CSV table of C-alpha atoms and ligand atoms in Angstrom, one decimal:
chain,number,residue,atom,x,y,z
D,1,MET,CA,-210.8,170.0,109.2
D,2,PRO,CA,-207.6,169.5,106.6
D,3,LYS,CA,-207.6,165.8,106.1
D,4,ASP,CA,-203.3,165.9,105.2
D,5,TRP,CA,-200.9,168.4,105.1
D,6,TYR,CA,-201.2,169.2,101.5
D,7,GLU,CA,-204.6,170.6,102.4
D,8,TRP,CA,-203.7,172.2,105.7
D,9,HIS,CA,-201.9,174.7,103.5
D,10,ASP,CA,-205.2,175.8,101.9
D,11,LEU,CA,-206.0,177.4,105.7
D,12,TYR,CA,-203.3,179.8,104.8
D,13,ASN,CA,-205.8,181.4,101.8
D,14,THR,CA,-208.6,181.8,105.0
D,15,GLU,CA,-207.0,182.0,108.7
D,16,PRO,CA,-205.5,185.2,109.6
D,17,LYS,CA,-203.8,183.2,112.5
D,18,LEU,CA,-201.8,181.1,109.5
D,19,GLN,CA,-201.5,184.1,107.3
D,20,GLN,CA,-199.9,186.8,110.2
D,21,ARG,CA,-197.9,183.8,111.2
D,22,LEU,CA,-196.3,183.7,107.8
D,23,GLU,CA,-196.2,187.8,107.4
D,24,ILE,CA,-193.7,187.6,110.7
D,25,VAL,CA,-192.4,184.9,109.7
D,26,ARG,CA,-191.1,186.3,106.5
D,27,GLU,CA,-190.1,189.6,108.4
D,28,TYR,CA,-188.0,187.3,111.2
D,29,ILE,CA,-185.9,185.5,107.9
D,30,ALA,CA,-185.4,188.8,105.9
D,31,TYR,CA,-183.9,190.0,109.4
D,32,SER,CA,-181.6,187.1,109.5
D,33,LEU,CA,-180.3,187.8,106.1
D,34,ASN,CA,-179.8,191.5,106.1
D,35,ALA,CA,-177.5,190.6,109.5
D,36,SER,CA,-176.0,187.4,108.0
D,37,PRO,CA,-172.1,188.4,106.7
D,38,ILE,CA,-171.6,189.0,103.3
D,39,GLY,CA,-170.8,185.5,101.6
D,40,ALA,CA,-172.7,182.4,101.2
D,41,ILE,CA,-176.1,182.1,103.8
D,42,ARG,CA,-177.3,178.7,104.5
D,43,ILE,CA,-180.4,177.8,105.5
D,44,VAL,CA,-182.2,174.6,106.4
D,45,SER,CA,-185.8,174.1,106.8
D,46,VAL,CA,-187.0,171.5,108.9
D,47,CYS,CA,-190.6,170.3,107.6
D,48,ALA,CA,-190.7,173.1,105.3
D,49,GLY,CA,-194.0,172.7,103.9
D,50,ASP,CA,-194.0,174.2,100.4
D,51,GLY,CA,-191.4,176.5,101.7
D,52,ARG,CA,-193.8,179.2,101.1
D,53,ASP,CA,-192.0,181.5,104.4
D,54,LEU,CA,-188.6,181.6,102.8
D,55,LEU,CA,-189.2,181.0,99.4
D,56,GLY,CA,-191.7,184.8,99.1
D,57,THR,CA,-189.0,186.0,101.5
D,58,LEU,CA,-186.7,185.3,99.0
D,59,GLU,CA,-188.5,186.7,95.8
D,60,ASN,CA,-187.6,190.4,96.8
D,61,HIS,CA,-184.5,190.0,98.9
D,62,PRO,CA,-180.9,191.4,97.3
D,63,ARG,CA,-179.4,189.0,99.7
D,64,ALA,CA,-181.4,185.9,98.0
D,65,LYS,CA,-178.2,185.0,95.4
D,66,ASP,CA,-176.3,184.4,98.2
D,67,VAL,CA,-178.7,181.4,99.6
D,68,TYR,CA,-177.5,178.1,99.6
D,69,ALA,CA,-180.8,175.8,101.1
D,70,ARG,CA,-182.2,173.0,102.1
D,71,LEU,CA,-185.9,172.5,102.9
D,72,VAL,CA,-186.5,168.8,104.2
D,73,GLU,CA,-190.5,167.6,103.3
D,74,ILE,CA,-192.3,164.5,103.5
D,75,ASN,CA,-195.4,165.1,101.6
D,76,SER,CA,-194.6,164.4,98.2
D,77,ASN,CA,-197.1,167.2,96.7
D,78,LEU,CA,-195.7,170.1,98.6
D,79,VAL,CA,-192.0,169.5,97.7
D,80,GLU,CA,-193.5,169.5,93.8
D,81,ARG,CA,-195.2,172.9,94.6
D,82,GLY,CA,-192.2,173.9,96.2
D,83,ARG,CA,-189.8,173.2,93.5
D,84,ALA,CA,-191.7,174.7,91.0
D,85,THR,CA,-191.6,178.3,93.3
D,86,ILE,CA,-187.6,177.6,93.0
D,87,GLU,CA,-187.6,177.3,89.4
D,88,SER,CA,-189.9,179.8,88.7
D,89,LEU,CA,-187.8,182.2,91.1
D,90,GLY,CA,-184.3,181.1,89.4
D,91,LEU,CA,-183.0,179.8,92.5
D,92,ALA,CA,-182.8,175.8,91.5
D,93,LYS,CA,-178.8,176.0,91.6
D,94,GLN,CA,-178.9,177.6,95.2
D,95,ILE,CA,-182.0,176.0,96.8
D,96,GLU,CA,-183.1,172.1,97.3
D,97,PHE,CA,-185.9,170.9,98.1
D,98,ILE,CA,-185.8,166.9,99.4
D,99,ASN,CA,-188.8,165.3,99.4
D,100,GLY,CA,-187.7,163.2,102.7
D,101,ASP,CA,-188.2,162.7,106.6
D,102,ALA,CA,-187.1,165.9,108.2
D,103,THR,CA,-186.6,164.1,111.7
D,104,ILE,CA,-183.7,161.8,110.2
D,105,ALA,CA,-180.3,163.8,110.6
D,106,THR,CA,-178.3,162.5,106.9
D,107,ASN,CA,-181.0,164.8,105.4
D,108,TYR,CA,-178.9,167.2,107.0
D,109,ILE,CA,-175.4,166.1,105.7
D,110,GLY,CA,-174.2,169.1,103.0
D,111,ALA,CA,-175.9,171.8,104.2
D,112,ILE,CA,-175.5,172.0,107.8
D,113,PRO,CA,-174.2,173.9,109.7
D,114,ALA,CA,-177.0,176.5,108.9
D,115,ASP,CA,-176.9,180.2,109.4
D,116,ILE,CA,-180.5,180.1,109.7
D,117,ALA,CA,-182.7,177.1,110.4
D,118,ILE,CA,-186.3,177.5,110.3
D,119,VAL,CA,-188.4,175.5,112.1
D,120,CYS,CA,-192.0,176.9,111.8
D,121,GLY,CA,-195.3,174.3,112.1
D,122,VAL,CA,-193.4,171.6,114.5
D,123,PHE,CA,-192.5,172.6,118.4
D,124,GLY,CA,-196.6,172.5,118.2
D,125,ASN,CA,-196.5,168.8,116.6
D,126,LEU,CA,-194.2,167.1,119.4
D,127,ALA,CA,-195.6,164.6,121.8
D,128,ASP,CA,-194.5,166.4,124.9
D,129,GLU,CA,-191.7,168.7,126.9
D,130,ALA,CA,-189.1,166.2,126.8
D,131,GLU,CA,-189.5,166.1,122.9
D,132,LEU,CA,-189.0,169.5,122.6
D,133,ASN,CA,-185.7,169.6,125.0
D,134,ARG,CA,-184.6,166.7,122.6
D,135,LEU,CA,-185.1,168.6,119.3
D,136,LEU,CA,-183.2,171.6,121.3
D,137,ASP,CA,-180.3,169.8,121.7
D,138,ASN,CA,-180.9,167.9,118.4
D,139,LEU,CA,-180.2,171.7,117.1
D,140,SER,CA,-176.6,171.8,117.7
D,141,PHE,CA,-176.1,169.6,114.8
D,142,LEU,CA,-177.6,171.5,112.5
D,143,SER,CA,-176.2,175.2,114.4
D,144,LYS,CA,-173.1,176.7,115.3
D,145,LYS,CA,-172.8,179.7,117.3
D,146,GLY,CA,-175.0,182.4,116.2
D,147,THR,CA,-177.4,180.5,113.7
D,148,PHE,CA,-180.8,182.0,114.1
D,149,VAL,CA,-183.1,179.9,114.6
D,150,ILE,CA,-186.7,181.1,113.8
D,151,TRP,CA,-189.8,178.8,115.4
D,152,THR,CA,-193.6,179.6,115.8
D,153,ARG,CA,-196.1,177.9,118.6
D,154,GLY,CA,-199.7,177.7,118.2
D,155,HIS,CA,-201.9,178.8,121.9
D,156,SER,CA,-204.7,176.4,122.3
D,157,ASN,CA,-207.7,176.0,125.3
D,158,GLY,CA,-206.1,179.5,126.5
D,159,ILE,CA,-202.8,178.2,127.0
D,160,ALA,CA,-200.0,180.1,126.0
D,161,TYR,CA,-197.8,177.5,125.3
D,162,SER,CA,-195.1,179.7,123.6
D,163,ASP,CA,-194.7,181.2,126.6
D,164,ASN,CA,-193.3,177.9,128.1
D,165,VAL,CA,-191.0,177.3,124.7
D,166,ARG,CA,-189.6,180.8,125.5
D,167,LYS,CA,-188.6,180.0,128.7
D,168,ILE,CA,-187.4,176.8,127.6
D,169,LEU,CA,-185.4,178.3,124.8
D,170,ARG,CA,-183.5,180.4,127.3
D,171,THR,CA,-182.5,177.6,129.7
D,172,SER,CA,-181.1,175.5,126.8
D,173,GLY,CA,-178.2,178.1,125.0
D,174,PHE,CA,-180.7,180.1,123.0
D,175,GLU,CA,-180.8,184.3,123.4
D,176,GLU,CA,-183.9,185.8,122.0
D,177,VAL,CA,-183.9,188.3,119.4
D,178,ASN,CA,-187.0,189.1,118.9
D,179,PHE,CA,-190.8,187.4,119.6
D,180,LYS,CA,-194.4,188.3,118.5
D,181,LEU,CA,-197.9,187.0,119.3
D,182,THR,CA,-199.6,187.3,115.9
D,183,ALA,CA,-202.6,190.1,115.9
D,184,THR,CA,-205.3,187.1,116.8
D,185,GLN,CA,-203.3,186.5,119.5
D,186,ASP,CA,-203.2,183.0,119.7
D,187,MET,CA,-199.9,182.3,117.8
D,188,GLY,CA,-196.0,182.8,118.7
D,189,ILE,CA,-193.5,183.3,116.4
D,190,GLY,CA,-189.5,183.5,117.8
D,191,ILE,CA,-186.3,184.3,116.5
D,192,HIS,CA,-183.9,183.2,118.9
D,193,ARG,CA,-179.4,183.1,118.0
D,194,TYR,CA,-178.0,179.5,119.2
D,195,LEU,CA,-175.1,180.4,121.7
D,196,GLY,CA,-173.4,176.9,121.3
D,197,GLU,CA,-171.1,175.4,119.2
D,198,ASN,CA,-172.0,173.0,116.3
D,199,LEU,CA,-171.5,169.6,116.9
D,200,PRO,CA,-170.0,168.0,113.7
D,201,LYS,CA,-171.7,164.6,114.6
D,202,PRO,CA,-175.6,164.4,115.4
D,203,LYS,CA,-175.7,162.6,119.1
D,204,GLU,CA,-178.4,160.4,117.6
D,205,GLN,CA,-179.8,160.0,114.4
D,206,GLN,CA,-183.4,160.6,115.0
D,207,LEU,CA,-183.6,164.2,115.8
D,208,PHE,CA,-187.1,164.4,117.0
D,209,VAL,CA,-190.6,162.7,116.6
D,210,PHE,CA,-193.2,164.5,114.8
D,211,SER,CA,-195.9,163.5,116.1
D,212,GLY,CA,-199.0,165.9,114.8
D,213,ILE,CA,-201.7,165.2,112.8
D,214,PRO,CA,-203.3,168.1,110.8
D,215,SER,CA,-206.6,168.3,111.6
D,216,LYS,CA,-205.8,168.9,114.9
D,217,ALA,CA,-202.3,171.3,113.7
D,218,ARG,CA,-200.8,173.7,116.6
U,301,SAM,C1,-197.9,172.5,110.5
U,301,SAM,S1,-197.4,172.1,108.7
U,301,SAM,C2,-195.8,173.5,108.7
U,301,SAM,C3,-195.2,173.4,107.5
U,301,SAM,C4,-194.2,174.9,107.2
U,301,SAM,N1,-193.2,174.6,108.0
U,301,SAM,C5,-195.0,176.3,107.4
U,301,SAM,O1,-194.9,176.7,108.5
U,301,SAM,O2,-196.4,176.5,106.4
U,301,SAM,C6,-196.1,170.4,109.1
U,301,SAM,C7,-195.3,170.2,108.0
U,301,SAM,O3,-194.7,169.0,108.4
U,301,SAM,C8,-194.0,168.3,107.4
U,301,SAM,N2,-194.4,167.1,108.0
U,301,SAM,C9,-194.4,165.7,109.0
U,301,SAM,N3,-193.9,165.0,109.5
U,301,SAM,C10,-192.4,165.2,109.0
U,301,SAM,C11,-191.2,164.4,109.1
U,301,SAM,N4,-191.4,163.4,109.5
U,301,SAM,N5,-190.2,165.1,107.7
U,301,SAM,C12,-190.5,166.2,107.1
U,301,SAM,N6,-191.4,166.8,106.9
U,301,SAM,C13,-193.0,166.3,107.7
U,301,SAM,C14,-196.1,167.9,107.6
U,301,SAM,O4,-196.0,167.3,106.1
U,301,SAM,C15,-196.2,169.5,107.1
U,301,SAM,O5,-195.7,169.6,105.9
């Protein structure tokens, strides 16, 4: 069992579920980049980990030069690793890795509204459905009409939690672009488009509460 979120990332080396999830998330990021009009592409990543989903995609993507991204992550070791990757890719002028609290609205100022919002490994670490609704509602601060939102939700105890996420997204002003289950069948990965308008001021400073712990990560 991982003792912290840094150790949790080691599971990417051994767990097929996480490896397949990463592959699909990268596929969706590449899809969103390909679908973006000519010009700058703004990206935010909420609870970014070490940023391997976005950075691994940009490594080989022709639109990498157009990307302006802000990744927000609270674990300083993960941020350090992500920053080293950014340097090695020569993207330091375009990509900021903030060591801070991704639940706080001010940490996104200057980087939003985003064209692509990556919210992976977050929905399963919220207390309940009310908290998911709150986060989805507050995405109107990070997003604008047409923003791609890429998300993941693990299943457990035979419960397909991603079904409920898709249902809630449908009724909360998001249009599904694609959804896939990992081959392991216990992790859902979705890409939706936000249909609403950007909210220039946040409804509340705290956009959501991240309450998950690494030993029980979903
Ligand atoms: C399940 S991991 C997902 C990491 C990454 N998005 C991925 O999919 O590989 C959850 C991440 O959220 C980070 N985290 C937890 N609370 C946070 C907060 N309040 N602000 C920013 N990051 C947070 C953890 O440190 C961890 O890296």
